[in-house]
Coordinates of C-alpha atoms in Angstrom, one line a residue:
M1 CA 47.1 289.1 -6.0
N2 CA 45.6 289.6 -9.4
S3 CA 47.0 291.1 -12.9
R4 CA 46.2 294.8 -11.0
T5 CA 47.2 294.9 -7.9
D6 CA 50.2 293.6 -5.1
Y7 CA 48.8 293.2 -1.8
Y8 CA 50.4 291.8 1.6
I9 CA 49.2 291.4 5.0
I10 CA 50.6 291.8 8.3
S11 CA 48.8 291.1 11.7
E12 CA 50.7 290.3 15.3
T13 CA 49.8 290.5 18.6
G14 CA 52.3 293.2 19.7
S15 CA 53.1 293.2 23.4
R16 CA 49.5 291.5 23.8
S17 CA 48.8 288.0 24.9
Y18 CA 45.9 287.5 21.4
N19 CA 45.5 289.3 18.8
E20 CA 41.9 290.7 18.2
D21 CA 42.8 291.8 14.9
S22 CA 41.5 290.8 11.6
A23 CA 42.4 291.4 7.7
V24 CA 40.8 289.6 4.8
Q25 CA 41.4 290.1 0.9
K26 CA 39.2 288.3 -1.7
A27 CA 39.0 288.8 -5.5
C28 CA 36.1 287.8 -7.8
K29 CA 35.8 288.7 -11.4
D30 CA 36.6 292.4 -12.1
R31 CA 36.0 293.3 -8.4
E32 CA 38.4 292.5 -5.4
V33 CA 37.8 293.8 -1.2
F34 CA 40.4 294.5 1.4
A35 CA 39.3 294.4 4.8
V36 CA 40.6 295.5 7.9
A37 CA 38.8 295.2 11.4
D38 CA 40.2 295.6 15.1
G39 CA 38.2 294.0 18.0
L40 CA 37.1 295.2 21.3
G41 CA 35.8 293.6 24.1
G42 CA 38.6 292.1 25.8
C43 CA 39.2 288.3 27.0
G44 CA 38.4 287.2 23.2
A45 CA 35.6 289.0 22.9
G46 CA 37.5 291.1 20.5
D47 CA 38.9 288.4 18.0
I48 CA 35.4 287.1 17.8
A49 CA 34.0 290.4 16.7
S50 CA 36.5 291.5 14.1
S51 CA 36.6 287.9 12.8
A52 CA 33.3 287.9 11.9
A53 CA 33.1 291.1 10.4
V54 CA 35.7 290.6 8.1
R55 CA 34.0 287.1 7.3
T56 CA 30.6 288.8 6.5
V57 CA 32.3 291.3 4.3
V58 CA 34.0 288.3 2.3
E59 CA 30.5 286.5 2.4
T60 CA 28.3 289.6 1.3
F61 CA 30.6 290.4 -1.3
E62 CA 30.5 286.6 -3.2
K63 CA 27.0 287.0 -2.4
Q64 CA 25.9 290.9 -4.2
T65 CA 27.8 290.2 -7.6
S66 CA 25.4 292.6 -9.0
I67 CA 25.2 295.7 -6.9
N68 CA 26.8 299.1 -7.6
S69 CA 30.1 299.5 -5.3
E70 CA 28.4 302.2 -3.0
E71 CA 25.5 299.9 -2.2
L72 CA 27.7 296.7 -2.0
L73 CA 29.9 299.0 0.9
E74 CA 26.3 299.8 2.9
K75 CA 25.6 296.2 2.3
V76 CA 28.6 294.7 3.9
F77 CA 28.3 297.3 6.7
Y78 CA 25.0 296.7 7.8
S79 CA 25.4 292.3 7.2
A80 CA 28.5 292.9 10.0
Q81 CA 26.5 295.0 12.2
D82 CA 24.1 292.4 12.3
K83 CA 26.0 289.8 12.4
V84 CA 28.2 290.8 15.5
L85 CA 24.6 292.0 17.0
S86 CA 23.5 288.9 16.9
L87 CA 26.7 287.0 18.2
Q88 CA 26.1 289.0 21.3
K89 CA 22.9 287.5 21.9
T90 CA 24.8 284.0 21.6
E91 CA 27.6 284.2 23.0
K92 CA 26.3 285.9 26.6
A93 CA 30.0 286.3 28.4
H94 CA 31.1 288.7 25.4
H95 CA 28.0 290.9 25.2
E96 CA 30.4 293.9 25.1
M97 CA 32.1 292.4 21.8
A98 CA 32.4 295.0 19.4
S99 CA 35.0 296.2 16.1
T100 CA 36.3 298.5 14.3
L101 CA 35.8 297.8 10.3
T102 CA 37.5 299.4 7.3
V103 CA 37.2 298.0 3.7
L104 CA 38.3 298.6 0.3
L105 CA 36.4 297.4 -2.9
L106 CA 38.2 297.9 -6.3
E107 CA 36.4 297.8 -9.5
G108 CA 37.2 298.3 -12.7
G109 CA 39.3 301.4 -13.1
S110 CA 38.1 303.3 -9.7
A111 CA 38.1 302.7 -6.1
Q112 CA 35.7 302.9 -2.7
W113 CA 35.9 302.4 0.6
A114 CA 33.9 302.8 3.6
H115 CA 35.2 302.8 7.5
I116 CA 33.6 302.7 10.9
G117 CA 36.1 303.3 14.2
D118 CA 39.4 304.1 14.3
T119 CA 40.9 301.4 11.4
R120 CA 42.5 303.9 8.9
L121 CA 42.8 303.8 5.0
Y122 CA 45.4 305.8 3.6
M123 CA 45.3 306.3 -0.3
F124 CA 49.0 307.1 -1.7
R125 CA 49.2 309.2 -5.3
N126 CA 53.1 310.4 -6.4
G127 CA 54.3 309.1 -2.8
E128 CA 51.9 311.8 -1.2
V129 CA 48.7 310.9 1.0
L130 CA 45.9 312.2 -1.7
Y131 CA 42.6 310.7 1.2
Q132 CA 42.6 309.6 4.3
T133 CA 39.9 308.6 6.4
K134 CA 39.0 310.5 9.6
D135 CA 38.4 308.4 13.0
H136 CA 34.9 308.1 14.6
S137 CA 36.5 308.5 17.8
V138 CA 36.8 311.6 20.3
P139 CA 40.2 313.1 19.4
Q140 CA 39.5 313.1 16.0
M141 CA 35.7 315.3 17.4
L142 CA 38.3 317.5 18.6
V143 CA 40.3 318.1 15.8
N144 CA 36.8 318.6 13.8
M145 CA 35.9 321.4 16.5
G146 CA 39.5 322.6 15.6
E147 CA 40.7 322.2 19.2
M148 CA 43.4 320.1 18.2
E149 CA 45.3 319.2 15.6
P150 CA 45.1 316.2 13.3
E151 CA 48.7 314.9 14.3
E152 CA 47.9 315.3 18.3
I153 CA 45.6 312.4 18.0
R154 CA 48.4 309.8 18.2
Y155 CA 49.4 311.2 21.4
H156 CA 45.9 312.3 22.7
P157 CA 44.7 310.4 26.0
D158 CA 41.1 309.5 24.7
R159 CA 42.4 308.1 21.2
S160 CA 41.0 305.0 21.9
R161 CA 37.1 306.1 23.2
L162 CA 35.2 305.0 19.7
L163 CA 32.2 306.8 19.1
S164 CA 30.8 304.4 16.6
V165 CA 32.1 300.7 15.9
V166 CA 30.2 297.5 14.8
G167 CA 28.5 296.2 17.7
R168 CA 27.1 299.0 19.0
Q169 CA 23.7 300.2 18.3
W170 CA 23.7 302.9 15.3
N171 CA 21.2 305.4 15.3
G172 CA 21.2 306.2 11.5
K173 CA 24.1 305.7 9.2
V174 CA 27.1 306.0 11.7
F175 CA 29.7 304.8 8.9
S176 CA 31.5 306.6 6.3
V177 CA 31.5 305.6 2.6
S178 CA 33.9 307.5 0.3
P179 CA 33.0 308.9 -3.2
K180 CA 34.2 306.3 -6.0
V181 CA 38.0 307.5 -6.8
R182 CA 39.8 306.7 -10.3
I183 CA 42.8 304.8 -9.3
K184 CA 46.3 304.8 -11.6
K185 CA 49.3 302.8 -11.8
G186 CA 51.5 303.3 -9.1
D187 CA 48.9 304.3 -6.4
A188 CA 48.5 302.6 -3.3
F189 CA 46.1 301.9 -0.7
L190 CA 46.9 301.2 3.4
L191 CA 44.4 299.8 5.4
C192 CA 45.6 299.6 9.4
S193 CA 45.0 299.1 12.7
D194 CA 45.7 301.7 15.4
G195 CA 48.5 299.6 17.1
F196 CA 50.2 300.5 13.5
W197 CA 49.3 303.9 12.2
E198 CA 49.9 305.4 15.8
L199 CA 53.4 304.4 15.9
I200 CA 54.3 305.5 12.2
E201 CA 53.4 308.9 10.8
E202 CA 52.6 309.8 7.6
K203 CA 55.7 311.0 6.2
Q204 CA 57.6 308.0 7.0
M205 CA 54.8 305.9 5.4
C206 CA 55.1 307.9 2.1
S207 CA 58.9 307.9 2.5
K208 CA 59.2 304.1 2.8
L209 CA 56.6 304.2 -0.1
L210 CA 58.9 305.4 -2.2
E211 CA 62.0 303.6 -1.2
T212 CA 60.3 299.8 -2.2
S213 CA 58.4 298.8 -5.8
N214 CA 56.3 295.8 -4.0
A215 CA 53.7 295.9 -1.2
A216 CA 55.5 293.1 1.1
H217 CA 58.8 295.7 1.1
W218 CA 56.6 298.5 1.9
V219 CA 55.0 296.9 4.7
E220 CA 57.9 295.3 6.3
K221 CA 59.5 298.9 5.8
M222 CA 56.8 300.2 7.6
K223 CA 56.4 297.6 10.0
S224 CA 60.4 298.2 11.2
V225 CA 59.3 301.9 12.1
V226 CA 56.6 300.8 13.9
L227 CA 58.4 298.2 16.3
K228 CA 61.1 300.8 16.8
N229 CA 58.8 303.4 18.1
G230 CA 56.7 300.9 20.2
R231 CA 60.1 299.4 21.6
G232 CA 59.7 299.4 25.7
K233 CA 55.8 300.2 25.2
N234 CA 52.6 298.3 25.5
M235 CA 52.2 297.9 22.3
D236 CA 48.6 296.8 20.6
N237 CA 48.0 294.4 17.9
L238 CA 49.6 295.7 14.8
T239 CA 47.4 295.1 11.3
A240 CA 48.6 296.2 8.1
L241 CA 47.0 296.0 4.4
A242 CA 49.0 297.1 1.8
V243 CA 47.6 297.8 -2.0
R244 CA 49.9 298.4 -4.5
I245 CA 48.2 299.1 -8.4

C-alpha cells in the first residue's frame, strides 16, 4: 500500500493440487505496478511460466525508470515473452509452458494497462464497470463476430482455448494496451484469473464493491461468492488483485 492506493491479493489452489497463478505489486517513486498471471502447461510448467512472467514485470519496472507508461508496458510484455521462451529451452521437460499476463500501471493521476490471454482487468467508477479487458480466446472471438453474448463466455465449452499467451510464438504485437485513463478518488481495479471471474458476475463485483470500504474486505466478499458458486465443481486456481484509489 502507498499513500494513494489500497491493494489486496489472494491466490489459492481451488480444487487443484498446486497453484499455477502468480500475482505481484511493486511501487517505485510515483509509479506503482500490479500484475496477475495464470500459467498453462500442467505438471508445474504453468507455475514456472507465471512466476517468471510476474518476476520479469517487476525487474523491468525497476530498470526502466525513465520511459513513458505505454513504452514500459510494451517492454514488460516483450521481456516476459523472451524470458518464458528462454525457460522453455532450459527446462526441456516443460516446452509447453506458457502464461496469461495482465499488468496495471499507475503513474501520477493516470492508469494504463496491458494484457494477453484471459486474465481480466476491470476498472470500476461509482460502483459500475467503466472498462473491462477483452479475452484473447475463442469465445471472445465469437462475441466479436456477433455470434454470442459476452455473458455466455463463462459457460462456453471452449472458454479456456486461448489465442495468444506469453510463451507461444507471436506474429507481431498480440497483447493489448489500453489508452491512458485519468483516475479519481474512489476508482477501483480488479485483476483476476479465469478461475475467479468465471464464478462471479460483474453485477456481483459491483455490489460487493459498494458494500465495502477497503480492498481486502471487497476481495473477501467476492471470494465468498466464488467459493459458493464453485462448490461441488472442479475449481481452477483463483487469483484476485484489487486496487482502490
